[in-house]
Short mmCIF file of C-alpha atoms in Angstrom, two decimals:
data_model
loop_
_atom_site.label_atom_id
_atom_site.label_comp_id
_atom_site.label_asym_id
_atom_site.label_seq_id
_atom_site.Cartn_x
_atom_site.Cartn_y
_atom_site.Cartn_z
CA UNK N 1 -6.78 72.73 54.42
CA UNK N 2 -7.62 70.82 51.08
CA UNK N 3 -10.91 71.34 49.27
CA UNK N 4 -13.38 68.28 49.86
CA UNK N 5 -14.00 68.36 46.01
CA UNK N 6 -10.22 68.06 45.27
CA UNK N 7 -10.29 64.97 47.44
CA UNK N 8 -13.17 63.34 45.69
CA UNK N 9 -11.59 63.97 42.39
CA UNK N 10 -8.30 62.20 43.44
CA UNK N 11 -9.84 59.18 45.21
CA UNK N 12 -8.85 55.74 43.94
CA UNK N 13 -11.22 53.33 42.09
CA UNK N 14 -11.48 51.13 45.32
CA UNK N 15 -12.59 54.11 47.29
CA UNK N 16 -15.20 55.09 44.73
CA UNK N 17 -16.55 51.46 44.75
CA UNK N 18 -16.57 51.47 48.55
CA UNK N 19 -18.70 54.59 48.55
CA UNK N 20 -20.77 53.04 45.74
CA UNK N 21 -22.00 50.25 48.15
CA UNK N 22 -23.07 52.86 50.68
CA UNK N 23 -25.06 54.75 47.97
CA UNK N 24 -26.87 51.75 47.20
CA UNK N 25 -27.94 51.30 50.80
CA UNK N 26 -28.91 54.80 50.79
CA UNK N 27 -30.95 54.48 47.58
CA UNK N 28 -32.74 51.53 49.02
CA UNK N 29 -33.68 53.44 51.98
CA UNK N 30 -34.98 56.37 49.99
CA UNK N 31 -37.14 53.76 48.24
CA UNK N 32 -38.31 52.34 51.48
CA UNK N 33 -39.51 55.66 52.79
CA UNK N 34 -41.70 56.02 49.76
CA UNK N 35 -43.00 52.37 49.56
CA UNK N 36 -42.26 50.67 52.80
CA UNK N 37 -42.33 46.80 52.45
CA UNK N 38 -41.02 43.99 54.51
CA UNK N 39 -39.03 42.77 51.56
CA UNK N 40 -37.02 46.12 51.25
CA UNK N 41 -36.38 46.19 55.01
CA UNK N 42 -35.05 42.55 54.92
CA UNK N 43 -32.76 43.55 52.08
CA UNK N 44 -31.83 46.74 53.85
CA UNK N 45 -29.92 44.64 56.70
CA UNK N 46 -27.48 42.84 54.35
CA UNK N 47 -26.92 45.71 52.19
CA UNK N 48 -25.96 47.81 55.22
CA UNK N 49 -23.63 45.19 56.44
CA UNK N 50 -21.93 45.05 53.07
CA UNK N 51 -21.46 48.85 53.14
CA UNK N 52 -19.90 48.66 56.66
CA UNK N 53 -17.55 45.97 55.69
CA UNK N 54 -16.69 47.72 52.52
CA UNK N 55 -16.13 51.01 54.24
CA UNK N 56 -13.77 49.37 57.01
CA UNK N 57 -12.04 47.61 54.05
CA UNK N 58 -11.55 50.69 52.18
CA UNK N 59 -10.30 52.70 55.11
CA UNK N 60 -7.80 49.96 56.12
CA UNK N 61 -6.74 49.61 52.52
CA UNK N 62 -6.26 53.34 52.04
CA UNK N 63 -4.14 53.40 55.18
CA UNK N 64 -1.96 50.53 54.06
CA UNK N 65 -1.48 52.04 50.58
CA UNK N 66 -0.47 55.53 52.24
CA UNK N 67 1.93 53.83 54.65
CA UNK N 68 3.38 51.51 52.20
CA UNK N 69 4.06 54.31 49.74
CA UNK N 70 5.43 56.73 52.27
CA UNK N 71 9.27 56.45 52.32
CA UNK N 72 11.75 58.71 54.13
CA UNK N 73 13.70 61.03 52.14
CA UNK N 74 17.76 60.67 51.90
CA UNK N 75 17.96 63.28 54.78
CA UNK N 76 15.47 60.87 57.07
CA UNK N 77 12.45 63.18 56.94
CA UNK N 78 9.04 61.92 56.03
CA UNK N 79 6.98 63.79 53.38
CA UNK N 80 4.39 64.84 56.07
CA UNK N 81 2.11 66.82 53.59
CA UNK N 82 1.69 63.69 51.30
CA UNK N 83 1.21 61.42 54.31
CA UNK N 84 -1.63 63.64 55.64
CA UNK N 85 -2.97 63.97 52.17
CA UNK N 86 -3.21 60.10 51.90
CA UNK N 87 -4.83 59.80 55.31
CA UNK N 88 -7.43 62.33 54.51
CA UNK N 89 -8.31 60.69 51.41
CA UNK N 90 -8.93 57.43 53.07
CA UNK N 91 -10.77 59.08 55.95
CA UNK N 92 -13.12 60.80 53.40
CA UNK N 93 -14.15 57.42 52.33
CA UNK N 94 -15.10 56.50 55.79
CA UNK N 95 -16.93 59.88 56.39
CA UNK N 96 -19.09 59.62 53.25
CA UNK N 97 -19.92 56.06 53.49
CA UNK N 98 -20.75 56.01 57.38
CA UNK N 99 -22.68 59.33 56.71
CA UNK N 100 -24.60 57.79 54.11
CA UNK N 101 -25.48 54.89 56.17
CA UNK N 102 -26.52 57.07 59.17
CA UNK N 103 -28.92 58.89 56.77
CA UNK N 104 -30.06 55.58 55.24
CA UNK N 105 -31.04 54.23 58.61
CA UNK N 106 -32.74 57.39 59.65
CA UNK N 107 -34.82 57.18 56.32
CA UNK N 108 -35.54 53.45 57.30
CA UNK N 109 -36.95 54.68 60.72
CA UNK N 110 -39.12 57.25 58.94
CA UNK N 111 -40.32 54.61 56.48
CA UNK N 112 -41.17 52.39 59.52
CA UNK N 113 -43.25 54.91 61.02
CA UNK N 114 -45.10 55.60 57.92
CA UNK N 115 -45.51 51.78 57.33
CA UNK N 116 -47.03 51.12 60.94
CA UNK N 117 -49.01 54.47 60.94
CA UNK N 118 -50.79 53.37 57.66
CA UNK N 119 -51.80 49.95 59.22
#
């Protein structure tokens, strides 16, 4: 089983940018927990959608790159190890991005409770 830190060190620029969109959504949610305002909540929805679309696009792009670069050897065997490593790399993007989105919306729920408890 590959080390998760090895996978993060080997991901592509597109994968890093995909995760950056989810990190922005998470950062916005952290800000909303400490200072819940309607403007931040309104901004959270489109940023979350952007993170979802970026994640799905990153996953599909990773699978396309893996499948396009996987060629059989002259004896007809597929290089299974590199195929699995490429799929793991693309799934890491989805795992991290969707995990950050789930945590972000949990924080938004906490911020919402704080906002309505204060009023």
